CSV table of C-alpha atoms and ligand atoms in Angstrom, one decimal:
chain,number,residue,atom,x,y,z
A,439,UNK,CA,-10.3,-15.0,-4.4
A,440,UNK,CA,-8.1,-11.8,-4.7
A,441,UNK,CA,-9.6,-8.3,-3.9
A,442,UNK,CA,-7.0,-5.7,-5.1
A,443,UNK,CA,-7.1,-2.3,-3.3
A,444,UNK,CA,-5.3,0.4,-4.9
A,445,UNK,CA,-4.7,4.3,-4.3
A,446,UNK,CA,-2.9,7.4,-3.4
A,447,UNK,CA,-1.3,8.0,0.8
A,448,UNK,CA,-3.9,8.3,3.0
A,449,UNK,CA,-6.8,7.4,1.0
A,450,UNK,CA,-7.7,4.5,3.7
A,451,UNK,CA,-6.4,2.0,1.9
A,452,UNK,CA,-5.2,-0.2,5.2
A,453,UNK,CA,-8.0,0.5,7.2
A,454,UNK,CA,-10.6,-0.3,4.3
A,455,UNK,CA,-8.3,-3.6,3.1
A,456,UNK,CA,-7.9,-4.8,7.0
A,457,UNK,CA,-11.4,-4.1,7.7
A,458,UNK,CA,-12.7,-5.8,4.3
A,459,UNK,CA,-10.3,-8.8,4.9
A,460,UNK,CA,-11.4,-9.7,8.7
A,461,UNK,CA,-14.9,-9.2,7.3
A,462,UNK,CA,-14.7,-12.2,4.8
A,463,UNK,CA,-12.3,-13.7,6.9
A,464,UNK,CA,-9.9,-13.4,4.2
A,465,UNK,CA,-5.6,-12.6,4.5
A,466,UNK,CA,-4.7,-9.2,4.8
A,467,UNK,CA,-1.5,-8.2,2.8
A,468,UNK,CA,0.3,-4.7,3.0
A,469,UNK,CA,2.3,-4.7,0.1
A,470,UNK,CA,3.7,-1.0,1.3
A,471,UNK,CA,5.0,-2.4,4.2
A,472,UNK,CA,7.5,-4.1,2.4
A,473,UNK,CA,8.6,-1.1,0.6
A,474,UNK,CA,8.9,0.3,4.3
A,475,UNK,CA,11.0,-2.4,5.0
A,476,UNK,CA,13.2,-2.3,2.2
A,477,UNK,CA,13.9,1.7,3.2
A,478,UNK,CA,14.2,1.2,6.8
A,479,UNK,CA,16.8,-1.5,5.9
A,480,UNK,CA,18.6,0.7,3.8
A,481,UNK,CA,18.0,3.9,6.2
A,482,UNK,CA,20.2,1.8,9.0
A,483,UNK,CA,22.9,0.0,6.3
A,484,UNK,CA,23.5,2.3,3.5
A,485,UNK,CA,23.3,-0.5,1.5
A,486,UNK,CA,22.0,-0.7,-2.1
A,487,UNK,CA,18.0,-0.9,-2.3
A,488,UNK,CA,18.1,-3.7,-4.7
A,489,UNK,CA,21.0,-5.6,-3.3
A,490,UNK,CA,19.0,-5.6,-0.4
A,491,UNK,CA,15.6,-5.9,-1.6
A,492,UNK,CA,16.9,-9.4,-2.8
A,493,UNK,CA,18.0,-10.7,1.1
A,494,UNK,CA,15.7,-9.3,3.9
A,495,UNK,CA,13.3,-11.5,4.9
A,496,UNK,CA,10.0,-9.7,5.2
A,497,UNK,CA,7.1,-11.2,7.4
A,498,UNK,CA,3.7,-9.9,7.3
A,499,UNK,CA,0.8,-11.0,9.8
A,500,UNK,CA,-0.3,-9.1,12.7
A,501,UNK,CA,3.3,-7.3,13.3
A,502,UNK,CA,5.8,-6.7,10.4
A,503,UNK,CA,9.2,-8.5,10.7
A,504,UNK,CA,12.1,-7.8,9.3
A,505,UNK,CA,15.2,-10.7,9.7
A,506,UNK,CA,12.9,-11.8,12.5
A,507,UNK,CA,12.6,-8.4,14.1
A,508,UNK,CA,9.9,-7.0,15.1
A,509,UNK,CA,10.0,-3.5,12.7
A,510,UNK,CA,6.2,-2.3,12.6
A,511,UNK,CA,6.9,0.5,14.3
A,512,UNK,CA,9.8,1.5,12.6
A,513,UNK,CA,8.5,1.2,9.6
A,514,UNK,CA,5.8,4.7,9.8
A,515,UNK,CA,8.6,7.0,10.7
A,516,UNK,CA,8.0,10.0,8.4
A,517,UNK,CA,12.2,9.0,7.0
A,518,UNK,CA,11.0,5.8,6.2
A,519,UNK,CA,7.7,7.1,4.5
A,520,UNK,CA,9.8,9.7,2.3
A,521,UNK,CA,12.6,6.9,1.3
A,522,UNK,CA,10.1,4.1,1.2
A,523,UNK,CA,8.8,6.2,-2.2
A,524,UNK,CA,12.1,6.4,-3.3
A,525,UNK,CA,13.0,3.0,-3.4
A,526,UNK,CA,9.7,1.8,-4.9
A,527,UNK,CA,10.5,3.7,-7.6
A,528,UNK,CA,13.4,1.1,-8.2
A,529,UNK,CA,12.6,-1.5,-10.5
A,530,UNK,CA,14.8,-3.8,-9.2
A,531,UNK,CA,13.3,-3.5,-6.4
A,532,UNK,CA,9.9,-3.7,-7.4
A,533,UNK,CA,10.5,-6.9,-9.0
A,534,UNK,CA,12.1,-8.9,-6.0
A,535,UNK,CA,8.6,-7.6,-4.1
A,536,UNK,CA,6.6,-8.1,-6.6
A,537,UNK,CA,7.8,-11.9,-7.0
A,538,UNK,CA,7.5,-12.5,-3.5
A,539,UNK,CA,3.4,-11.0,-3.6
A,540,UNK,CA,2.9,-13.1,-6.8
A,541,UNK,CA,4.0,-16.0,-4.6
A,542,UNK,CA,1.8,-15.2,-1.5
A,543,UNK,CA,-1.4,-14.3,-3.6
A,544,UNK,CA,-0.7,-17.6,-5.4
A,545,UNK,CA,-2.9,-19.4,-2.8
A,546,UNK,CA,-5.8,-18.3,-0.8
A,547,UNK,CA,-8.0,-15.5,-0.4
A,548,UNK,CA,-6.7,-12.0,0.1
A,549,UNK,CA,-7.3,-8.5,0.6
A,550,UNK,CA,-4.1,-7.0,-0.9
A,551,UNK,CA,-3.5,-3.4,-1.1
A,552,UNK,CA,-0.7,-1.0,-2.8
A,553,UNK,CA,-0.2,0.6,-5.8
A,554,UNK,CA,0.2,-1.9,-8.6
A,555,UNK,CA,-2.1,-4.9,-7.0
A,556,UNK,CA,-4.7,-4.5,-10.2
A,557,UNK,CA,-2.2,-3.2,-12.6
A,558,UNK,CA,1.0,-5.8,-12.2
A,559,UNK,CA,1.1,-7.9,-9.1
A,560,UNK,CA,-2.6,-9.5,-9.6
A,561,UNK,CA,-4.0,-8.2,-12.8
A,562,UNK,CA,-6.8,-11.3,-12.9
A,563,UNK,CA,-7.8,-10.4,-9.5
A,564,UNK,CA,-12.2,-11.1,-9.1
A,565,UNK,CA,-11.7,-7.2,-8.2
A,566,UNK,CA,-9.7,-4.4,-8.2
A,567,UNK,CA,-10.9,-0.9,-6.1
A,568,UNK,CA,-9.1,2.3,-6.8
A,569,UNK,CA,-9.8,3.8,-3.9
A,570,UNK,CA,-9.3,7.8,-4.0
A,571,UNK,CA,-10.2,11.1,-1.6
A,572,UNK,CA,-9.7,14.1,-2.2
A,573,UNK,CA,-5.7,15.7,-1.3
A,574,UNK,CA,-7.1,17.9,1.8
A,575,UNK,CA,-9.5,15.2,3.1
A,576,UNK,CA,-6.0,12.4,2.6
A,577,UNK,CA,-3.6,14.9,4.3
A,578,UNK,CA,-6.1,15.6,7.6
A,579,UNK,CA,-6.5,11.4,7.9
A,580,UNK,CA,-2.8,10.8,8.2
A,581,UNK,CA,-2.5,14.7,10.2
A,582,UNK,CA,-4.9,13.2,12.8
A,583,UNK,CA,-2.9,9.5,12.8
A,584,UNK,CA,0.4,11.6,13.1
A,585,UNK,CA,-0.8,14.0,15.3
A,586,UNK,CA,1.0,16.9,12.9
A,587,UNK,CA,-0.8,19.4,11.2
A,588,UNK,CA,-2.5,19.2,7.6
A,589,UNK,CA,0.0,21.8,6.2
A,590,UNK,CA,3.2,19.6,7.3
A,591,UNK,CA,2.0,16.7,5.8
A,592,UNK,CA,0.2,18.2,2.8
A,593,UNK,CA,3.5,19.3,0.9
A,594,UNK,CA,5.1,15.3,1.8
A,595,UNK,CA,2.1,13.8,0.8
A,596,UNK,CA,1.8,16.0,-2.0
A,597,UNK,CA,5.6,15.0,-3.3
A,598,UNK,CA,5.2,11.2,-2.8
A,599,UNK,CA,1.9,11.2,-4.8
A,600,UNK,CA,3.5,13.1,-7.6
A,601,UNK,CA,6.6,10.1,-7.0
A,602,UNK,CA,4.5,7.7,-7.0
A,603,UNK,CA,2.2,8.7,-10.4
A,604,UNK,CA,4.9,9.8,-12.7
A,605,UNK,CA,7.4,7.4,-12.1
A,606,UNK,CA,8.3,5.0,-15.2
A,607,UNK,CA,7.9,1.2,-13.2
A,608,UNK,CA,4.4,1.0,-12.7
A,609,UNK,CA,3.2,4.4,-11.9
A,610,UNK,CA,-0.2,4.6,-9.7
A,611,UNK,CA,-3.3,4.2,-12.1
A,612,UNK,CA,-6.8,2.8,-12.1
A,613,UNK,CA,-5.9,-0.7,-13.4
A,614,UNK,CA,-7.9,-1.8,-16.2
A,615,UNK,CA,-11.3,-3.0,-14.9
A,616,UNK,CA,-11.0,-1.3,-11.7
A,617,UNK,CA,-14.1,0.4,-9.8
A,618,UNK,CA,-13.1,3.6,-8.4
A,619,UNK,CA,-14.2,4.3,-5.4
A,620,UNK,CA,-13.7,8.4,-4.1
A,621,UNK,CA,-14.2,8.5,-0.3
A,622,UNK,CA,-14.1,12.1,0.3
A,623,UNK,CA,-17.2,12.6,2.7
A,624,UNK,CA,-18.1,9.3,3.1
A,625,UNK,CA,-17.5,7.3,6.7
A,626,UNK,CA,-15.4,4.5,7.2
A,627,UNK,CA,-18.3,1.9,7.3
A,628,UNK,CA,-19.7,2.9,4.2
A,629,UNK,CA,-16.4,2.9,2.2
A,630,UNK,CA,-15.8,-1.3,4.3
A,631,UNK,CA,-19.6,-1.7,3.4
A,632,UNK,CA,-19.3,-0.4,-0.3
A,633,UNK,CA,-16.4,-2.9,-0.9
A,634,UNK,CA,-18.0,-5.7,0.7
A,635,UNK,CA,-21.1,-5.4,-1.9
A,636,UNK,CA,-18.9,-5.5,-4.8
A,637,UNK,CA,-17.2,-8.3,-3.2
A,638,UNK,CA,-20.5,-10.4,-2.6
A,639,UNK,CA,-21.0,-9.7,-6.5
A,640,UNK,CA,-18.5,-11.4,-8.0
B,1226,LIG,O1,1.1,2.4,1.3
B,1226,LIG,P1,2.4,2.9,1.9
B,1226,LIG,O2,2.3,4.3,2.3
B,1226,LIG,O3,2.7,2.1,3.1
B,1226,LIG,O4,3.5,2.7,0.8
B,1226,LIG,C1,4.9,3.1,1.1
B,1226,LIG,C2,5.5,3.5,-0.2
B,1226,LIG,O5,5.6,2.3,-1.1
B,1226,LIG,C3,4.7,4.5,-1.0
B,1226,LIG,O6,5.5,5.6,-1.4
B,1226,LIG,C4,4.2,3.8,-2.3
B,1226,LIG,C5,5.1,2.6,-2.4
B,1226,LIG,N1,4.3,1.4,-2.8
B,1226,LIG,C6,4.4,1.0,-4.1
B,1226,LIG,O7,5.1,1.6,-4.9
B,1226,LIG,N2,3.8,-0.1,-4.5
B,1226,LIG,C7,3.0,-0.8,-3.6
B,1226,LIG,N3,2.4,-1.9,-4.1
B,1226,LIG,C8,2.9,-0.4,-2.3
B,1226,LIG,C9,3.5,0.7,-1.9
């Protein structure tokens, strides 16, 4: 079974897909983390995304590594959030990720969350969340993980969204089918507990 978690930065997407997948004792998979990867690659080569996109070996489990080093740190520096959007906008190297998440979900159970889980990487998925908050609630959740104020990170959060819904390869949307889920006001175990009912119903 597939569970497909989409939605916007800072909607809880991680938290609610780890929290979901330990639950049901089902894979996690961070498909943004790859993005991450893919920028942080090209932040320290200057090489061409796709180019690129086509020969790092990305590892995802309990740490993210990249060529065999351990990168999950790297990988949330605010550069590597802001290029990370850039790149993923690159459908060459959407494809090359997308391919290698195909091949993953291809056997198993998973939680997978991104941005295009229900729309292109798993459109048969049992279920698809769009999971949504409003764009103050969003920016104090990551201001709180970052430590930085609401202001700093509403105007980057504000310009990746806007990225990462109008861009032409496979712009975030509610995939077809999808239950939309808005968290604003609700708490973290009734967001995990919400999902875990649908879940059940399928
Ligand atoms: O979820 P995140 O913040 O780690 O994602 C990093 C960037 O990658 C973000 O700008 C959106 C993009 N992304 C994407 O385009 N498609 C995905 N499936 C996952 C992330």
């Amino acid at each position: 079974m597939v569970i497909a978690i989409d939605g916007p930065a800072g909607a809880g997407k991680s938290t609610v897909a780890r929290a979901v997948a330990a639950a049901l004792g089902f894979t996690y998979l961070d498909s943004g983390a790859m993005y991450r990867c893919v920028a942080l690659a090209v932040l320290r080569s200057g090489g061409e995304p796709a180019a690129l996109a086509r020969s790092l070996t990305i590892e995802l489990g309990e740490r993210v590594l990249l060529d065999g080093e351990d990168v999950s740190g790297a990988i949330r520096a605010p550069e590597v959030s802001e290029l990370a959007s850039t790149v993923a906008a690159l459908p060459e190297v959407r494809s090359a990720m997308v391919a290698q998440q195909q091949r993953l979900l291809g056997s198993g159970d998973w939680v997978a969350e991104g941005r295009d889980i229900g729309t292109v990487v798993r459109p048969q998925a049992e279920l698809k969340v769009f999971l949504t908050a409003s764009e103050a609630e969003r920016a104090n959740r990551r201001a709180a993980e970052l430590g930085a104020t609401q202001e700093a990170v509403l105007a980057a959060q504000r310009e990746r969204d806007r990225r990462d819904s109008t861009r032409a390869a496979s712009p975030l949307r509610p995939a077809a089918g999808a239950v939309e889920l808005d968290t604003t006001g609700l708490t973290f175990d009734e967001v995990v507990a919400r999902v875990l009912t649908l879940a059940t119903a399928r």
